[in-house]
Short mmCIF file of C-alpha atoms in Angstrom, two decimals:
data_model
loop_
_atom_site.label_atom_id
_atom_site.label_comp_id
_atom_site.label_asym_id
_atom_site.label_seq_id
_atom_site.Cartn_x
_atom_site.Cartn_y
_atom_site.Cartn_z
CA UNK A 50 -14.47 -9.36 0.24
CA UNK A 51 -16.69 -11.55 -1.76
CA UNK A 52 -14.20 -13.78 -3.50
CA UNK A 53 -11.70 -16.07 -2.35
CA UNK A 54 -8.78 -14.53 -4.00
CA UNK A 55 -9.36 -11.17 -2.57
CA UNK A 56 -8.08 -12.57 0.79
CA UNK A 57 -4.78 -13.02 -1.10
CA UNK A 58 -4.79 -9.72 -2.64
CA UNK A 59 -5.59 -8.05 0.82
CA UNK A 60 -2.74 -10.14 2.41
CA UNK A 61 -0.25 -9.27 -0.28
CA UNK A 62 -1.38 -5.44 -0.05
CA UNK A 63 -0.39 -5.32 3.60
CA UNK A 64 2.72 -7.42 3.44
CA UNK A 65 5.08 -4.56 4.05
CA UNK A 66 3.04 -2.22 6.14
CA UNK A 67 2.68 -4.12 9.52
CA UNK A 68 2.38 -0.75 11.33
CA UNK A 69 -0.76 0.32 9.44
CA UNK A 70 -2.18 -3.25 8.91
CA UNK A 71 -1.82 -4.13 12.68
CA UNK A 72 -4.50 -1.42 13.71
CA UNK A 73 -8.27 -2.36 13.39
CA UNK A 74 -9.93 -1.15 10.11
CA UNK A 75 -12.38 1.54 11.42
CA UNK A 76 -14.02 2.35 8.21
CA UNK A 77 -17.46 1.32 9.46
CA UNK A 78 -17.36 2.60 13.01
CA UNK A 79 -18.21 5.81 14.57
CA UNK A 80 -14.50 6.64 14.96
CA UNK A 81 -14.35 7.86 11.41
CA UNK A 82 -17.20 10.17 11.53
CA UNK A 83 -15.11 12.29 13.96
CA UNK A 84 -12.49 13.05 11.43
CA UNK A 85 -13.12 15.31 8.45
CA UNK A 86 -13.18 13.48 5.09
CA UNK A 87 -13.10 14.69 1.57
CA UNK A 88 -16.13 14.19 -0.90
CA UNK A 89 -15.77 11.70 -3.62
CA UNK A 90 -14.32 13.26 -6.50
CA UNK A 91 -15.93 13.06 -10.15
CA UNK A 92 -12.41 13.42 -11.69
CA UNK A 93 -10.20 10.25 -12.05
CA UNK A 94 -6.67 10.42 -10.56
CA UNK A 95 -3.85 10.84 -12.74
CA UNK A 96 -1.96 7.70 -14.02
CA UNK A 97 1.02 8.45 -11.99
CA UNK A 98 -1.02 8.47 -8.66
CA UNK A 99 -2.14 4.79 -9.23
CA UNK A 100 1.34 3.50 -10.71
CA UNK A 101 2.61 2.36 -7.30
CA UNK A 102 -0.08 -0.29 -7.33
CA UNK A 103 0.84 -1.42 -10.88
CA UNK A 104 4.54 -1.55 -9.85
CA UNK A 105 3.64 -3.47 -6.74
CA UNK A 106 2.06 -6.28 -8.54
CA UNK A 107 4.54 -6.14 -11.40
CA UNK A 108 7.03 -6.82 -8.70
CA UNK A 109 5.05 -9.91 -7.65
CA UNK A 110 4.39 -10.90 -11.23
CA UNK A 111 8.23 -10.79 -11.97
CA UNK A 112 9.63 -11.85 -8.77
CA UNK A 113 11.22 -8.57 -8.18
CA UNK A 114 11.20 -7.85 -4.32
CA UNK A 115 12.96 -4.54 -4.83
CA UNK A 116 10.06 -3.07 -6.82
CA UNK A 117 7.70 -4.45 -4.50
CA UNK A 118 9.39 -2.36 -1.75
CA UNK A 119 9.86 0.66 -3.71
CA UNK A 120 6.18 0.95 -4.39
CA UNK A 121 5.08 1.16 -1.07
CA UNK A 122 8.36 2.58 0.82
CA UNK A 123 9.56 6.25 0.66
CA UNK A 124 13.12 6.18 -0.56
CA UNK A 125 14.46 7.85 2.66
CA UNK A 126 13.46 4.79 4.54
CA UNK A 127 15.13 2.40 1.99
CA UNK A 128 18.22 4.36 2.31
CA UNK A 129 18.09 4.42 6.14
CA UNK A 130 17.43 0.67 5.97
CA UNK A 131 20.47 0.05 3.79
CA UNK A 132 22.63 2.24 6.09
CA UNK A 133 21.51 0.33 9.06
CA UNK A 134 22.22 -2.97 7.10
CA UNK A 135 18.53 -4.03 7.54
CA UNK A 136 17.41 -3.77 4.03
CA UNK A 137 18.70 -7.25 2.86
CA UNK A 138 16.39 -8.83 5.65
CA UNK A 139 13.38 -7.04 4.35
CA UNK A 140 14.18 -8.07 0.86
CA UNK A 141 14.52 -11.66 1.98
CA UNK A 142 11.14 -11.41 3.79
CA UNK A 143 9.46 -9.77 0.60
CA UNK A 144 10.92 -12.74 -1.61
CA UNK A 145 9.24 -15.29 0.76
CA UNK A 146 5.90 -13.36 0.60
CA UNK A 147 6.22 -13.18 -3.18
CA UNK A 148 6.78 -17.04 -3.40
CA UNK A 149 3.92 -17.70 -0.81
CA UNK A 150 1.47 -15.36 -2.83
CA UNK A 151 2.43 -16.99 -6.20
CA UNK A 152 1.96 -20.53 -4.93
CA UNK A 153 -1.56 -19.38 -3.84
CA UNK A 154 -2.42 -17.88 -7.17
CA UNK A 155 -1.13 -21.06 -9.08
CA UNK A 156 -3.33 -23.21 -6.81
CA UNK A 157 -6.26 -21.05 -7.66
CA UNK A 158 -5.66 -19.87 -11.29
CA UNK A 159 -3.11 -22.35 -12.65
CA UNK A 160 0.40 -21.63 -14.08
CA UNK A 161 1.80 -18.19 -15.04
CA UNK A 162 -0.57 -16.23 -12.56
CA UNK A 163 -0.39 -12.41 -12.47
CA UNK A 164 -2.34 -9.52 -10.99
CA UNK A 165 -3.14 -6.43 -13.02
CA UNK A 166 -4.91 -3.15 -12.43
CA UNK A 167 -8.16 -2.72 -14.39
CA UNK A 168 -9.73 0.65 -13.60
CA UNK A 169 -10.60 3.28 -10.98
CA UNK A 170 -13.97 3.02 -9.24
CA UNK A 171 -13.74 6.20 -7.05
CA UNK A 172 -11.20 8.41 -5.20
CA UNK A 173 -11.23 11.21 -2.65
CA UNK A 174 -8.54 13.56 -1.53
CA UNK A 175 -6.90 12.76 1.81
CA UNK A 176 -7.18 15.60 4.30
CA UNK A 177 -4.29 17.43 5.73
CA UNK A 178 -4.77 15.63 8.99
CA UNK A 179 -4.96 12.33 7.05
CA UNK A 180 -1.63 13.30 5.37
CA UNK A 181 -0.06 13.66 8.97
CA UNK A 182 -1.58 10.29 9.84
CA UNK A 183 -0.16 8.79 6.81
CA UNK A 184 3.43 9.96 8.00
CA UNK A 185 2.89 8.55 11.26
CA UNK A 186 1.99 5.35 9.76
CA UNK A 187 5.21 5.14 7.96
CA UNK A 188 7.07 6.16 11.18
CA UNK A 189 5.48 3.34 13.28
CA UNK A 190 5.90 0.80 10.35
CA UNK A 191 9.71 1.35 10.44
CA UNK A 192 9.83 2.24 14.17
CA UNK A 193 13.36 1.51 14.71
CA UNK A 194 14.41 3.62 11.53
CA UNK A 195 14.36 7.36 11.56
CA UNK A 196 14.09 8.99 8.19
CA UNK A 197 13.57 12.55 6.84
CA UNK A 198 10.52 12.76 4.59
CA UNK A 199 7.41 14.77 3.77
CA UNK A 200 3.95 13.72 2.38
CA UNK A 201 2.72 16.56 0.13
CA UNK A 202 -0.71 15.15 -1.07
CA UNK A 203 -2.72 11.99 -1.05
CA UNK A 204 -5.84 10.13 -2.29
CA UNK A 205 -7.93 7.23 -1.11
CA UNK A 206 -8.69 5.16 -4.35
CA UNK A 207 -10.88 2.33 -4.75
CA UNK A 208 -10.06 0.31 -7.97
CA UNK A 209 -10.76 -2.86 -9.81
CA UNK A 210 -8.07 -5.52 -10.45
CA UNK A 211 -7.80 -8.83 -12.11
CA UNK A 212 -5.95 -12.02 -11.02
CA UNK A 213 -5.51 -14.67 -13.86
CA UNK A 214 -3.53 -17.63 -14.73
CA UNK A 215 -3.80 -20.37 -17.47
CA UNK A 216 -6.84 -21.99 -16.18
CA UNK A 217 -8.97 -19.39 -14.33
CA UNK A 218 -9.28 -15.78 -13.43
CA UNK A 219 -10.98 -13.39 -10.98
CA UNK A 220 -11.84 -9.89 -10.65
CA UNK A 221 -12.00 -7.99 -7.43
CA UNK A 222 -12.29 -4.54 -5.94
CA UNK A 223 -9.85 -3.15 -3.28
CA UNK A 224 -9.23 0.32 -1.75
CA UNK A 225 -5.73 1.86 -0.75
CA UNK A 226 -4.38 5.20 -0.02
CA UNK A 227 -1.63 6.79 -2.41
CA UNK A 228 0.61 9.62 -1.05
CA UNK A 229 2.90 11.82 -2.79
CA UNK A 230 6.43 11.94 -0.90
CA UNK A 231 8.21 15.20 -1.71
CA UNK A 232 11.26 14.77 -3.98
CA UNK A 233 10.39 10.98 -4.27
CA UNK A 234 6.83 10.47 -5.95
CA UNK A 235 3.77 8.38 -5.23
CA UNK A 236 3.70 5.55 -2.87
CA UNK A 237 1.03 3.02 -2.04
CA UNK A 238 -0.22 2.65 1.56
CA UNK A 239 -2.05 -0.60 1.78
CA UNK A 240 -5.07 0.55 3.90
CA UNK A 241 -7.92 2.94 3.49
CA UNK A 242 -8.48 6.44 4.99
CA UNK A 243 -10.58 4.93 7.94
CA UNK A 244 -7.50 3.00 9.12
CA UNK A 245 -5.34 6.08 8.86
CA UNK A 246 -7.79 7.79 11.15
CA UNK A 247 -6.82 5.33 13.81
CA UNK A 248 -3.63 7.31 14.07
CA UNK A 249 -5.52 10.42 15.62
CA UNK A 250 -4.42 9.51 19.13
CA UNK A 251 -0.86 8.33 18.29
CA UNK A 252 2.25 10.46 19.35
CA UNK A 253 5.14 11.04 17.18
CA UNK A 254 7.70 8.50 17.73
CA UNK A 255 10.21 10.74 16.68
CA UNK A 256 9.78 12.91 19.65
#
């Protein structure tokens, strides 16, 4: 992260995924080399793969906490959170996070700030093992909520984005994982594949 605003983007990206974000990023350590990874692809991902990032920051740009949550959370967990009467608490926290992020952007870029997706830099398929780690990531994120879901495929995508307001703007680069949940669609996990690999020694909390 070379620009000040990327710290705010990184914080916003991890607002809802405490379980994943709490683990140290191992992307530069020897840990990652012990886990098979796919080669970088020459073919860009389809637009629907990256759509959760677009939706995520549309939620910030338009003060829509439900859109933010839906971009990163399988519907099965949203349903169970509502059944357990815990969704409103999550929504309130998300509204607070949106307000804090928007205040930060206004301070740096002026009024009417927004973040937008620009273009893909690179992508790689997540391995079957990493898809399993992604499922564990969600289970540990919502540890007290049990949901029935299945991740079918996924990518690690590095992309460029722009944050701008009335007086200034900044461009940055970020990496996140995008997974397709069966009968639900694509969701963004706000971490890279290296961090997912940290789940290699984690047990299934449902067992």
